[in-house]
Short mmCIF file of C-alpha atoms and ligand atoms in Angstrom, two decimals:
data_model
loop_
_atom_site.label_atom_id
_atom_site.label_comp_id
_atom_site.label_asym_id
_atom_site.label_seq_id
_atom_site.Cartn_x
_atom_site.Cartn_y
_atom_site.Cartn_z
CA UNK A 1 22.40 -1.29 -3.69
CA UNK A 2 21.76 -3.03 -7.01
CA UNK A 3 18.06 -3.84 -7.63
CA UNK A 4 17.62 -7.64 -7.61
CA UNK A 5 15.13 -9.11 -10.21
CA UNK A 6 12.05 -10.92 -8.94
CA UNK A 7 12.07 -14.48 -10.46
CA UNK A 8 10.15 -16.02 -7.38
CA UNK A 9 7.50 -17.55 -9.63
CA UNK A 10 9.65 -18.22 -12.72
CA UNK A 11 9.87 -21.98 -12.29
CA UNK A 12 6.95 -24.30 -11.82
CA UNK A 13 6.14 -25.08 -8.08
CA UNK A 14 4.84 -28.38 -7.05
CA UNK A 15 2.80 -27.04 -4.19
CA UNK A 16 1.48 -23.41 -4.09
CA UNK A 17 2.17 -21.68 -0.70
CA UNK A 18 0.22 -18.67 0.26
CA UNK A 19 2.26 -15.37 -0.44
CA UNK A 20 4.30 -14.21 2.49
CA UNK A 21 6.41 -10.98 2.89
CA UNK A 22 9.63 -13.02 3.91
CA UNK A 23 13.25 -12.44 3.14
CA UNK A 24 12.98 -13.79 -0.40
CA UNK A 25 10.28 -11.12 -1.25
CA UNK A 26 12.21 -8.45 0.60
CA UNK A 27 15.21 -8.91 -1.64
CA UNK A 28 13.29 -8.44 -4.84
CA UNK A 29 10.51 -6.12 -3.44
CA UNK A 30 11.29 -2.89 -5.34
CA UNK A 31 11.56 -4.68 -8.74
CA UNK A 32 8.49 -6.88 -7.82
CA UNK A 33 6.07 -3.97 -7.03
CA UNK A 34 7.37 -1.64 -9.75
CA UNK A 35 6.79 -4.36 -12.40
CA UNK A 36 3.44 -5.43 -10.90
CA UNK A 37 1.53 -2.34 -9.94
CA UNK A 38 0.76 0.06 -12.63
CA UNK A 39 1.50 3.61 -11.79
CA UNK A 40 3.41 2.68 -8.49
CA UNK A 41 6.17 5.24 -8.94
CA UNK A 42 3.73 7.94 -9.79
CA UNK A 43 1.69 7.02 -6.67
CA UNK A 44 4.73 7.10 -4.45
CA UNK A 45 5.89 10.63 -5.67
CA UNK A 46 2.27 12.06 -5.52
CA UNK A 47 1.65 10.81 -1.99
CA UNK A 48 4.70 12.87 -1.06
CA UNK A 49 3.11 16.04 -2.66
CA UNK A 50 -0.26 15.36 -0.84
CA UNK A 51 1.49 14.72 2.36
CA UNK A 52 3.34 18.00 2.09
CA UNK A 53 -0.04 19.90 1.58
CA UNK A 54 -1.93 18.23 4.49
CA UNK A 55 0.73 17.51 7.01
CA UNK A 56 0.12 19.84 10.08
CA UNK A 57 2.48 21.36 12.54
CA UNK A 58 3.07 19.13 15.74
CA UNK A 59 1.53 16.01 14.32
CA UNK A 60 2.25 12.52 13.22
CA UNK A 61 2.22 11.07 9.72
CA UNK A 62 1.68 7.36 9.52
CA UNK A 63 2.83 4.86 6.91
CA UNK A 64 0.83 1.79 7.65
CA UNK A 65 2.17 -1.42 5.90
CA UNK A 66 5.39 0.47 4.96
CA UNK A 67 7.30 -2.46 3.43
CA UNK A 68 10.69 -0.94 2.64
CA UNK A 69 9.50 2.54 3.34
CA UNK A 70 8.93 3.96 -0.20
CA UNK A 71 5.95 6.20 1.06
CA UNK A 72 7.85 7.17 4.26
CA UNK A 73 10.86 8.43 2.09
CA UNK A 74 8.58 10.20 -0.39
CA UNK A 75 6.74 12.04 2.53
CA UNK A 76 10.12 12.74 4.27
CA UNK A 77 11.46 14.47 1.16
CA UNK A 78 8.51 16.74 0.88
CA UNK A 79 7.07 17.63 4.22
CA UNK A 80 8.25 21.09 5.54
CA UNK A 81 5.93 21.65 8.53
CA UNK A 82 7.73 22.02 11.88
CA UNK A 83 7.66 19.30 14.54
CA UNK A 84 6.15 16.56 12.17
CA UNK A 85 7.41 13.14 12.47
CA UNK A 86 6.60 9.76 10.51
CA UNK A 87 5.71 6.55 12.19
CA UNK A 88 6.23 3.63 9.75
CA UNK A 89 4.62 0.29 10.64
CA UNK A 90 4.96 -3.13 9.02
CA UNK A 91 4.60 -6.62 10.56
CA UNK A 92 7.24 -8.28 8.48
CA UNK A 93 10.57 -8.14 10.46
CA UNK A 94 12.53 -8.75 7.21
CA UNK A 95 10.80 -5.72 5.57
CA UNK A 96 11.48 -3.50 8.68
CA UNK A 97 15.13 -4.40 8.96
CA UNK A 98 15.81 -3.66 5.25
CA UNK A 99 13.64 -0.47 5.44
CA UNK A 100 15.75 0.78 8.40
CA UNK A 101 18.99 0.20 6.45
CA UNK A 102 17.49 2.27 3.51
CA UNK A 103 16.28 4.98 5.83
CA UNK A 104 19.65 5.30 7.48
CA UNK A 105 21.14 6.18 4.12
CA UNK A 106 18.54 8.83 3.28
CA UNK A 107 20.08 12.22 3.87
CA UNK A 108 17.34 14.19 2.07
CA UNK A 109 15.63 15.55 5.28
CA UNK A 110 15.82 15.79 8.97
CA UNK A 111 12.27 14.71 9.65
CA UNK A 112 12.41 11.94 12.43
CA UNK A 113 11.14 8.49 11.43
CA UNK A 114 10.21 5.71 13.76
CA UNK A 115 10.10 2.38 11.70
CA UNK A 116 8.52 -0.27 13.93
CA UNK A 117 7.71 -3.98 13.34
CA UNK A 118 4.18 -4.33 14.67
CA UNK A 119 0.67 -5.42 13.58
CA UNK A 120 -0.95 -2.25 12.44
CA UNK A 121 -4.08 -3.35 14.04
CA UNK A 122 -2.45 -2.90 17.44
CA UNK A 123 -0.98 0.45 16.80
CA UNK A 124 -2.44 3.48 18.50
CA UNK A 125 -3.13 6.15 15.90
CA UNK A 126 -3.22 9.66 17.49
CA UNK A 127 -2.59 13.27 16.70
CA UNK A 128 -2.45 12.38 12.93
CA UNK A 129 -2.44 14.69 10.04
CA UNK A 130 -1.60 12.11 7.32
CA UNK A 131 -2.24 8.42 7.42
CA UNK A 132 -1.29 6.25 4.29
CA UNK A 133 -2.46 2.77 3.58
CA UNK A 134 -0.57 2.19 0.29
CA UNK A 135 -1.79 -1.33 -0.83
CA UNK A 136 -2.13 -2.64 2.76
CA UNK A 137 -5.80 -2.71 3.60
CA UNK A 138 -6.23 -5.50 0.91
CA UNK A 139 -4.23 -7.81 3.27
CA UNK A 140 -6.34 -7.21 6.35
CA UNK A 141 -9.39 -9.58 6.84
CA UNK A 142 -12.49 -7.99 5.18
CA UNK A 143 -14.47 -8.03 8.52
CA UNK A 144 -11.63 -6.04 10.26
CA UNK A 145 -11.35 -3.32 7.80
CA UNK A 146 -14.13 -1.03 8.99
CA UNK A 147 -12.77 -0.96 12.55
CA UNK A 148 -9.34 0.00 11.35
CA UNK A 149 -10.66 2.83 9.09
CA UNK A 150 -12.67 4.02 12.10
CA UNK A 151 -9.70 4.02 14.39
CA UNK A 152 -7.79 6.09 11.65
CA UNK A 153 -10.65 8.61 11.40
CA UNK A 154 -10.57 8.98 15.10
CA UNK A 155 -6.90 9.39 15.36
CA UNK A 156 -6.99 12.10 12.66
CA UNK A 157 -6.95 15.76 13.48
CA UNK A 158 -9.69 17.94 11.67
CA UNK A 159 -8.39 18.58 8.12
CA UNK A 160 -6.15 15.48 8.22
CA UNK A 161 -6.11 13.01 5.41
CA UNK A 162 -6.14 9.31 4.75
CA UNK A 163 -4.53 8.06 1.56
CA UNK A 164 -5.89 4.62 0.59
CA UNK A 165 -4.50 2.73 -2.44
CA UNK A 166 -5.89 -0.69 -3.26
CA UNK A 167 -6.18 -3.28 -6.07
CA UNK A 168 -9.90 -3.40 -6.73
CA UNK A 169 -12.55 -5.76 -8.14
CA UNK A 170 -15.60 -5.01 -10.46
CA UNK A 171 -19.16 -6.11 -10.02
CA UNK A 172 -19.64 -6.39 -13.91
CA UNK A 173 -17.97 -9.42 -15.31
CA UNK A 174 -17.01 -7.53 -18.60
CA UNK A 175 -15.13 -4.80 -16.57
CA UNK A 176 -13.42 -7.41 -14.22
CA UNK A 177 -12.23 -9.18 -17.33
CA UNK A 178 -10.94 -6.03 -19.06
CA UNK A 179 -9.03 -4.92 -16.10
CA UNK A 180 -7.48 -8.19 -15.17
CA UNK A 181 -6.35 -8.79 -18.77
CA UNK A 182 -4.97 -5.28 -19.02
CA UNK A 183 -3.09 -5.88 -15.82
CA UNK A 184 -1.71 -9.13 -17.02
CA UNK A 185 -0.61 -7.42 -20.25
CA UNK A 186 1.22 -4.74 -18.17
CA UNK A 187 3.00 -7.64 -16.41
CA UNK A 188 3.96 -9.33 -19.61
CA UNK A 189 5.19 -6.08 -20.96
CA UNK A 190 7.37 -5.84 -17.82
CA UNK A 191 8.98 -9.19 -18.54
CA UNK A 192 6.83 -11.74 -16.37
CA UNK A 193 5.97 -14.91 -18.09
CA UNK A 194 2.50 -16.48 -18.26
CA UNK A 195 3.71 -19.11 -15.64
CA UNK A 196 4.96 -16.46 -13.22
CA UNK A 197 1.63 -14.47 -13.59
CA UNK A 198 -0.53 -17.44 -12.96
CA UNK A 199 1.57 -18.83 -10.00
CA UNK A 200 1.71 -15.39 -8.37
CA UNK A 201 -2.10 -15.13 -8.81
CA UNK A 202 -2.70 -18.39 -7.11
CA UNK A 203 -0.28 -17.58 -4.22
CA UNK A 204 -2.08 -14.24 -3.60
CA UNK A 205 -5.60 -15.74 -3.82
CA UNK A 206 -6.38 -16.22 -0.18
CA UNK A 207 -4.12 -13.46 1.02
CA UNK A 208 -4.99 -10.38 -0.99
CA UNK A 209 -8.81 -9.77 -1.08
CA UNK A 210 -9.81 -6.86 -3.46
CA UNK A 211 -13.07 -5.12 -2.95
CA UNK A 212 -15.04 -2.81 -5.32
CA UNK A 213 -14.43 0.89 -5.44
CA UNK A 214 -17.96 1.49 -4.14
CA UNK A 215 -17.25 -0.77 -1.08
CA UNK A 216 -14.28 1.34 -0.19
CA UNK A 217 -16.09 4.56 -0.53
CA UNK A 218 -19.09 3.35 1.49
CA UNK A 219 -16.76 2.24 4.29
CA UNK A 220 -14.98 5.54 4.33
CA UNK A 221 -18.28 7.37 4.62
CA UNK A 222 -19.48 4.82 7.41
CA UNK A 223 -16.20 5.47 9.32
CA UNK A 224 -17.05 9.25 9.33
CA UNK A 225 -15.24 10.70 6.20
CA UNK A 226 -17.76 13.10 4.46
CA UNK A 227 -15.21 13.77 1.66
CA UNK A 228 -13.42 11.12 -0.38
CA UNK A 229 -12.00 11.42 -3.88
CA UNK A 230 -10.51 8.98 -6.40
CA UNK A 231 -7.28 10.58 -7.34
CA UNK A 232 -5.49 7.80 -9.31
CA UNK A 233 -6.59 4.79 -11.32
CA UNK A 234 -4.73 2.64 -13.80
CA UNK A 235 -6.77 -0.47 -14.72
CA UNK A 236 -7.60 -2.33 -11.38
CA UNK A 237 -5.22 -0.13 -9.17
CA UNK A 238 -6.51 2.99 -7.48
CA UNK A 239 -5.98 5.45 -4.96
CA UNK A 240 -8.46 7.47 -2.80
CA UNK A 241 -7.98 10.41 -0.50
CA UNK A 242 -10.38 11.06 2.35
CA UNK A 243 -10.45 14.30 4.31
CA UNK A 244 -11.59 14.62 7.99
C1 LIG B 1 4.72 0.63 -0.43
N1 LIG B 1 3.10 0.44 1.39
O1 LIG B 1 5.82 0.29 -1.01
N2 LIG B 1 0.31 -5.07 10.08
C2 LIG B 1 1.45 -4.38 9.44
N3 LIG B 1 1.82 -4.69 8.16
C3 LIG B 1 1.06 -5.43 7.47
C4 LIG B 1 -0.04 -6.18 7.95
C5 LIG B 1 -0.38 -5.88 9.31
N4 LIG B 1 -1.48 -6.50 9.82
N5 LIG B 1 -0.53 -7.01 6.94
C6 LIG B 1 0.24 -6.69 5.83
N6 LIG B 1 1.19 -5.86 6.16
C7 LIG B 1 4.14 -0.30 0.51
C8 LIG B 1 3.56 -1.45 -0.08
S1 LIG B 1 2.80 -4.15 0.49
C9 LIG B 1 1.75 -4.26 -0.99
C10 LIG B 1 2.78 -2.35 0.78
C11 LIG B 1 2.11 -5.38 -1.79
C12 LIG B 1 2.28 -5.36 5.19
C13 LIG B 1 3.16 -6.48 4.58
O2 LIG B 1 4.09 -6.99 5.43
C14 LIG B 1 3.69 -5.70 3.41
O3 LIG B 1 4.95 -5.30 3.58
C15 LIG B 1 2.83 -4.64 3.25
O4 LIG B 1 1.66 -4.62 4.22
C16 LIG B 1 1.94 -4.68 1.81
O5 LIG B 1 4.01 1.48 -0.79
O6 LIG B 1 3.07 -6.00 -1.71
O7 LIG B 1 1.10 -5.55 -2.69
#
């Protein structure tokens, strides 16, 4: 399937509608995320490598907010433990339908995958060795985040991991400005115009709520994780791994 280019915010919009993961976004999603998130490709392939190390025999691996299943496919290609399966969840039906098509043409492994359209907040997490929230927690209401992380902690087996990737904010104005400008330069270098950058920013304003790295680290601790480590950062995009 040829990759379609993201031009959703290329023309001026009269009225800014909050960002939604609908069919228009699904069509251009691989291009959009690659050109918008610095290090996305590295993160996807490295999550597969981490999952291969921490996946346990007879356990579930979860990809929460899976979109088209990039993390799922990466884990599927790497995990070698017997009786492991992957449960991939997204609440956008358009994402799940397209993700299932992509999954059906993946011949790289025989690890079973269940891809389900559901709100991840209603999904039971149990007998898990790997749980991934790759740029998903940022779309959950801030006051609901601790409960979700606690549920993940409780659903993990000892030695299991949570991988948490997020766009972050900074307390210091100078740092906030530096990272935002650097991220916008990254988007410009990938062909987005100033109009596209500013319209996308407005569309995401009320939908994607970034927090500081310290807030994420404190929440992980509060949920029960004694060990967490920053394993990736490029500008204001980070990924943490927490081990139970
Ligand atoms: C990737 N992980 O390619 N329940 C289920 N899904 C949700 C919920 C929810 N409550 N809220 C948001 N989503 C992917 C990228 S994108 C990140 C993740 C981005 C889903 C939403 O439908 C979307 O598909 C995904 O979370 C976030 O590695 O586009 O910035």
